[in-house]
Structure formats: C-alpha cells, structure tokens
PDB file of C-alpha atoms in Angstrom:
ATOM      1  CA  MET A   7       0.075   0.335  -0.367  1.00  0.00           C
ATOM      2  CA  ASP A   8       2.960   2.654   0.905  1.00  0.00           C
ATOM      3  CA  GLU A   9       4.596   1.704  -1.804  1.00  0.00           C
ATOM      4  CA  LYS A  10       1.648   2.441  -4.223  1.00  0.00           C
ATOM      5  CA  LEU A  11       1.091   5.798  -2.499  1.00  0.00           C
ATOM      6  CA  GLN A  12       4.558   6.545  -3.248  1.00  0.00           C
ATOM      7  CA  ARG A  13       4.700   5.428  -7.021  1.00  0.00           C
ATOM      8  CA  ALA A  14       1.681   7.543  -7.029  1.00  0.00           C
ATOM      9  CA  LEU A  15       2.651  10.707  -5.482  1.00  0.00           C
ATOM     10  CA  SER A  16       5.740  10.554  -8.036  1.00  0.00           C
ATOM     11  CA  PRO A  17       7.053  12.561 -10.766  1.00  0.00           C
ATOM     12  CA  SER A  18       6.993   9.306 -12.518  1.00  0.00           C
ATOM     13  CA  SER A  19       3.722   8.621 -12.109  1.00  0.00           C
ATOM     14  CA  ALA A  20       1.050   8.357 -15.005  1.00  0.00           C
ATOM     15  CA  LEU A  21       0.212  12.364 -15.294  1.00  0.00           C
ATOM     16  CA  SER A  22      -0.205  13.429 -18.711  1.00  0.00           C
ATOM     17  CA  PRO A  23       1.450  16.371 -19.598  1.00  0.00           C
ATOM     18  CA  SER A  24      -1.692  18.499 -19.892  1.00  0.00           C
ATOM     19  CA  SER A  25      -2.824  17.954 -16.833  1.00  0.00           C
ATOM     20  CA  SER A  26       0.501  19.237 -15.593  1.00  0.00           C
ATOM     21  CA  SER A  27       0.314  22.253 -17.273  1.00  0.00           C
ATOM     22  CA  ALA A  28      -3.316  22.654 -16.065  1.00  0.00           C
ATOM     23  CA  LEU A  29      -2.114  23.627 -13.338  1.00  0.00           C
ATOM     24  CA  PRO A  30      -1.308  27.350 -12.753  1.00  0.00           C
ATOM     25  CA  PRO A  31       2.062  28.990 -12.439  1.00  0.00           C
ATOM     26  CA  SER A  32       1.760  30.251  -9.516  1.00  0.00           C
ATOM     27  CA  LEU A  33       0.789  26.707  -6.999  1.00  0.00           C
ATOM     28  CA  PRO A  34       3.713  24.677  -6.148  1.00  0.00           C
ATOM     29  CA  SER A  35       3.083  21.491  -7.089  1.00  0.00           C
ATOM     30  CA  ALA A  36       2.540  18.337  -4.656  1.00  0.00           C
ATOM     31  CA  PRO A  37       6.021  17.758  -2.254  1.00  0.00           C
ATOM     32  CA  ALA A  38       7.142  13.858  -2.074  1.00  0.00           C
ATOM     33  CA  ILE A  39       6.085  12.065   0.754  1.00  0.00           C
ATOM     34  CA  THR A  40       8.896   9.690   1.981  1.00  0.00           C
ATOM     35  CA  ILE A  41       7.858   7.068   4.307  1.00  0.00           C
ATOM     36  CA  THR A  42      10.922   6.463   6.601  1.00  0.00           C
ATOM     37  CA  SER A  43       9.497   3.439   9.054  1.00  0.00           C
ATOM     38  CA  THR A  44       6.960   0.705   8.492  1.00  0.00           C
ATOM     39  CA  PRO A  45       5.407  -1.538  10.929  1.00  0.00           C
ATOM     40  CA  SER A  46       8.025  -3.984  12.959  1.00  0.00           C
ATOM     41  CA  VAL A  47       7.664  -7.391  15.520  1.00  0.00           C
ATOM     42  CA  THR A  48       7.831  -4.593  18.786  1.00  0.00           C
ATOM     43  CA  THR A  49       5.366  -2.196  16.939  1.00  0.00           C
ATOM     44  CA  LEU A  50       3.018  -4.938  16.310  1.00  0.00           C
ATOM     45  CA  ALA A  51       3.992  -6.027  20.247  1.00  0.00           C
ATOM     46  CA  THR A  52       3.102  -3.067  22.280  1.00  0.00           C
ATOM     47  CA  LYS A  53      -0.323  -2.003  19.986  1.00  0.00           C
ATOM     48  CA  ASP A  54      -1.576  -5.310  20.872  1.00  0.00           C
ATOM     49  CA  ARG A  55      -0.532  -4.849  24.821  1.00  0.00           C
ATOM     50  CA  GLU A  56      -2.639  -1.020  24.566  1.00  0.00           C
ATOM     51  CA  LEU A  57      -5.231  -2.789  23.351  1.00  0.00           C
ATOM     52  CA  ALA A  58      -5.315  -5.097  25.576  1.00  0.00           C
ATOM     53  CA  GLU A  59      -4.880  -2.385  28.201  1.00  0.00           C
ATOM     54  CA  VAL A  60      -7.611  -0.456  27.026  1.00  0.00           C
ATOM     55  CA  GLN A  61      -9.705  -3.759  26.626  1.00  0.00           C
ATOM     56  CA  THR A  62      -8.913  -4.072  30.442  1.00  0.00           C
ATOM     57  CA  GLN A  63     -10.781   0.079  31.264  1.00  0.00           C
ATOM     58  CA  LEU A  64     -12.616  -0.264  28.716  1.00  0.00           C
ATOM     59  CA  SER A  65     -13.744  -3.697  30.557  1.00  0.00           C
ATOM     60  CA  THR A  66     -13.893  -2.053  33.807  1.00  0.00           C
ATOM     61  CA  THR A  67     -14.968   1.141  33.519  1.00  0.00           C
ATOM     62  CA  LEU A  68     -18.165  -1.256  31.866  1.00  0.00           C
ATOM     63  CA  ALA A  69     -18.139  -2.871  34.717  1.00  0.00           C
ATOM     64  CA  ALA A  70     -18.718   0.457  36.821  1.00  0.00           C
ATOM     65  CA  LEU A  71     -21.282   1.834  34.344  1.00  0.00           C
ATOM     66  CA  GLU A  72     -23.691  -0.996  34.528  1.00  0.00           C
ATOM     67  CA  ASN A  73     -23.132  -1.415  39.253  1.00  0.00           C
ATOM     68  CA  SER A  74     -23.959   2.713  39.105  1.00  0.00           C
ATOM     69  CA  ARG A  75     -26.624   1.765  36.739  1.00  0.00           C
ATOM     70  CA  VAL A  76     -27.935  -1.116  39.525  1.00  0.00           C
ATOM     71  CA  SER A  77     -27.183   0.875  42.719  1.00  0.00           C
ATOM     72  CA  ALA A  78     -29.501   4.356  40.552  1.00  0.00           C
ATOM     73  CA  ARG A  79     -32.304   1.794  39.570  1.00  0.00           C
ATOM     74  CA  LYS A  80     -32.795   0.445  43.719  1.00  0.00           C
ATOM     75  CA  GLN A  81     -32.510   3.949  43.990  1.00  0.00           C
ATOM     76  CA  ALA A  82     -35.036   5.105  42.712  1.00  0.00           C
ATOM     77  CA  GLU A  83     -37.080   2.061  43.503  1.00  0.00           C
ATOM     78  CA  ARG A  84     -36.130   2.901  46.767  1.00  0.00           C
ATOM     79  CA  VAL A  85     -38.015   6.699  46.164  1.00  0.00           C
ATOM     80  CA  LEU A  86     -40.722   5.337  44.600  1.00  0.00           C
ATOM     81  CA  GLU A  87     -41.615   2.716  47.766  1.00  0.00           C
ATOM     82  CA  LEU A  88     -41.309   6.664  49.747  1.00  0.00           C
ATOM     83  CA  GLU A  89     -43.002   8.363  47.998  1.00  0.00           C
ATOM     84  CA  ALA A  90     -45.788   5.631  47.755  1.00  0.00           C
ATOM     85  CA  ARG A  91     -45.479   5.877  51.758  1.00  0.00           C
ATOM     86  CA  LEU A  92     -45.818   9.387  51.939  1.00  0.00           C
ATOM     87  CA  ALA A  93     -48.664   9.251  49.639  1.00  0.00           C
ATOM     88  CA  ARG A  94     -50.178   6.729  51.931  1.00  0.00           C
ATOM     89  CA  ALA A  95     -49.371   8.518  55.298  1.00  0.00           C
ATOM     90  CA  ASP A  96     -50.801  11.892  53.785  1.00  0.00           C
ATOM     91  CA  SER A  97     -53.624  10.292  52.396  1.00  0.00           C
ATOM     92  CA  GLU A  98     -53.923   8.284  55.968  1.00  0.00           C
ATOM     93  CA  LYS A  99     -53.908  11.820  57.398  1.00  0.00           C
ATOM     94  CA  ARG A 100     -56.149  13.839  55.673  1.00  0.00           C
ATOM     95  CA  LEU A 101     -59.498  10.862  56.344  1.00  0.00           C
ATOM     96  CA  GLU A 102     -57.883  10.542  60.525  1.00  0.00           C
ATOM     97  CA  MET A 103     -58.702  14.777  59.899  1.00  0.00           C
ATOM     98  CA  GLY A 104     -61.889  14.267  58.079  1.00  0.00           C
ATOM     99  CA  LYS A 105     -62.891  12.629  61.028  1.00  0.00           C
ATOM    100  CA  LEU A 106     -62.237  14.707  63.413  1.00  0.00           C
ATOM    101  CA  GLU A 107     -63.713  17.333  62.411  1.00  0.00           C
ATOM    102  CA  VAL A 108     -66.820  15.412  61.039  1.00  0.00           C
ATOM    103  CA  ALA A 109     -66.731  15.012  65.352  1.00  0.00           C
ATOM    104  CA  LEU A 110     -66.459  18.529  65.956  1.00  0.00           C
ATOM    105  CA  ALA A 111     -69.424  19.546  64.105  1.00  0.00           C
ATOM    106  CA  LEU A 112     -71.289  17.124  65.648  1.00  0.00           C
ATOM    107  CA  GLU A 113     -70.120  17.867  68.802  1.00  0.00           C
ATOM    108  CA  GLN A 114     -70.291  21.332  68.307  1.00  0.00           C
ATOM    109  CA  ALA A 115     -74.346  20.523  67.060  1.00  0.00           C
ATOM    110  CA  ARG A 116     -75.151  18.438  70.694  1.00  0.00           C
ATOM    111  CA  VAL A 117     -73.859  21.609  72.772  1.00  0.00           C
ATOM    112  CA  VAL A 118     -75.378  23.935  70.375  1.00  0.00           C
ATOM    113  CA  GLY A 119     -78.588  21.824  70.939  1.00  0.00           C
ATOM    114  CA  LEU A 120     -77.616  21.775  75.005  1.00  0.00           C
ATOM    115  CA  VAL A 121     -77.315  25.067  75.456  1.00  0.00           C
ATOM    116  CA  GLU A 122     -80.877  25.944  73.573  1.00  0.00           C
ATOM    117  CA  GLU A 123     -82.322  22.969  75.711  1.00  0.00           C
ATOM    118  CA  ARG A 124     -80.632  24.531  78.815  1.00  0.00           C
ATOM    119  CA  ASP A 125     -82.318  28.583  77.359  1.00  0.00           C
ATOM    120  CA  LEU A 126     -85.219  26.916  76.826  1.00  0.00           C
ATOM    121  CA  ALA A 127     -85.586  24.950  80.403  1.00  0.00           C
ATOM    122  CA  ARG A 128     -84.951  28.381  81.963  1.00  0.00           C
ATOM    123  CA  GLN A 129     -87.918  30.081  79.716  1.00  0.00           C
ATOM    124  CA  ARG A 130     -89.916  27.835  81.144  1.00  0.00           C
ATOM    125  CA  LEU A 131     -88.634  27.783  84.150  1.00  0.00           C
ATOM    126  CA  ASP A 132     -88.784  31.681  84.355  1.00  0.00           C
ATOM    127  CA  LYS A 133     -92.803  31.081  82.995  1.00  0.00           C
ATOM    128  CA  VAL A 134     -93.563  28.325  86.367  1.00  0.00           C
ATOM    129  CA  LYS A 135     -92.250  31.147  88.567  1.00  0.00           C
ATOM    130  CA  THR A 136     -94.283  33.874  87.291  1.00  0.00           C
ATOM    131  CA  THR A 137     -97.408  31.312  87.276  1.00  0.00           C
ATOM    132  CA  LEU A 138     -96.471  30.588  91.068  1.00  0.00           C
ATOM    133  CA  PHE A 139     -95.521  34.109  92.739  1.00  0.00           C
ATOM    134  CA  SER A 140     -98.631  35.664  90.814  1.00  0.00           C
ATOM    135  CA  VAL A 141    -100.871  33.222  92.438  1.00  0.00           C
TER     136      VAL A 141
END
C-alpha cells in the first residue's frame, strides 16, 4: 500500500503532460511523501499490549457503569417506595382529619342543642316562677 502511495505521488507517476500544465504556474507541485519507517514486530507487540490495556480499561469501566446503573435503579425504586409510603400516610392523615372534623361538628351541634335546651328550660322555669308567684 505504501509503495502504491509513493508511486502515485512520485514525479514519474501516470500524470499526463496536459494535466500538469493545467495547474496554475503560481501553485507549487505537491511535495513527495516518503515513508521512513514500517511497522515492526515490537511496534505490533506494543500496540497489542496497549490494545489489551484499553480493552481491560473498557471492561472495567463498563462494569462500573453497570454497577452504577443497578445502584441508580435501586435508589429509584427506593424513592418510589418512599413516595408511596408518604402518599399513603398523607391520605391516612387527611382521612383522620376528616373524621375529627366530623366529630367536632357533631359535638358542636350537640353543644348548641344543649344550650338551646337549657335556654328553653330557663324560659319554662321563669314562666313557672311567674305563674306560682303571681297566685
């Protein structure tokens, strides 16, 4: 592949004279690319080692991500459970408040009835007193 690239960029490439003259004279021709090194066995071994390290880091990171997802899911479930308990407690509190309000209203009605009954009894007593003392 590198040899093909060098042949393509060398001045003896298959460029026709008409295409080289089509370039404006102010633009220089492309510089030649020379490849100074080729992959060696040690380079490949280093790259394999680096690749193995990266794969290890990736698997470790993925495991940590999965653990955090599980933890987040458990926390979300716990939050939902606590919200359900809170809603249930709030509902029970409102029900108890309603019961107490009804009991208070009944007690107030009973007290009002007792007060009216007392007032009527006083009026009757006053009538009886006036009737007895007038005789």
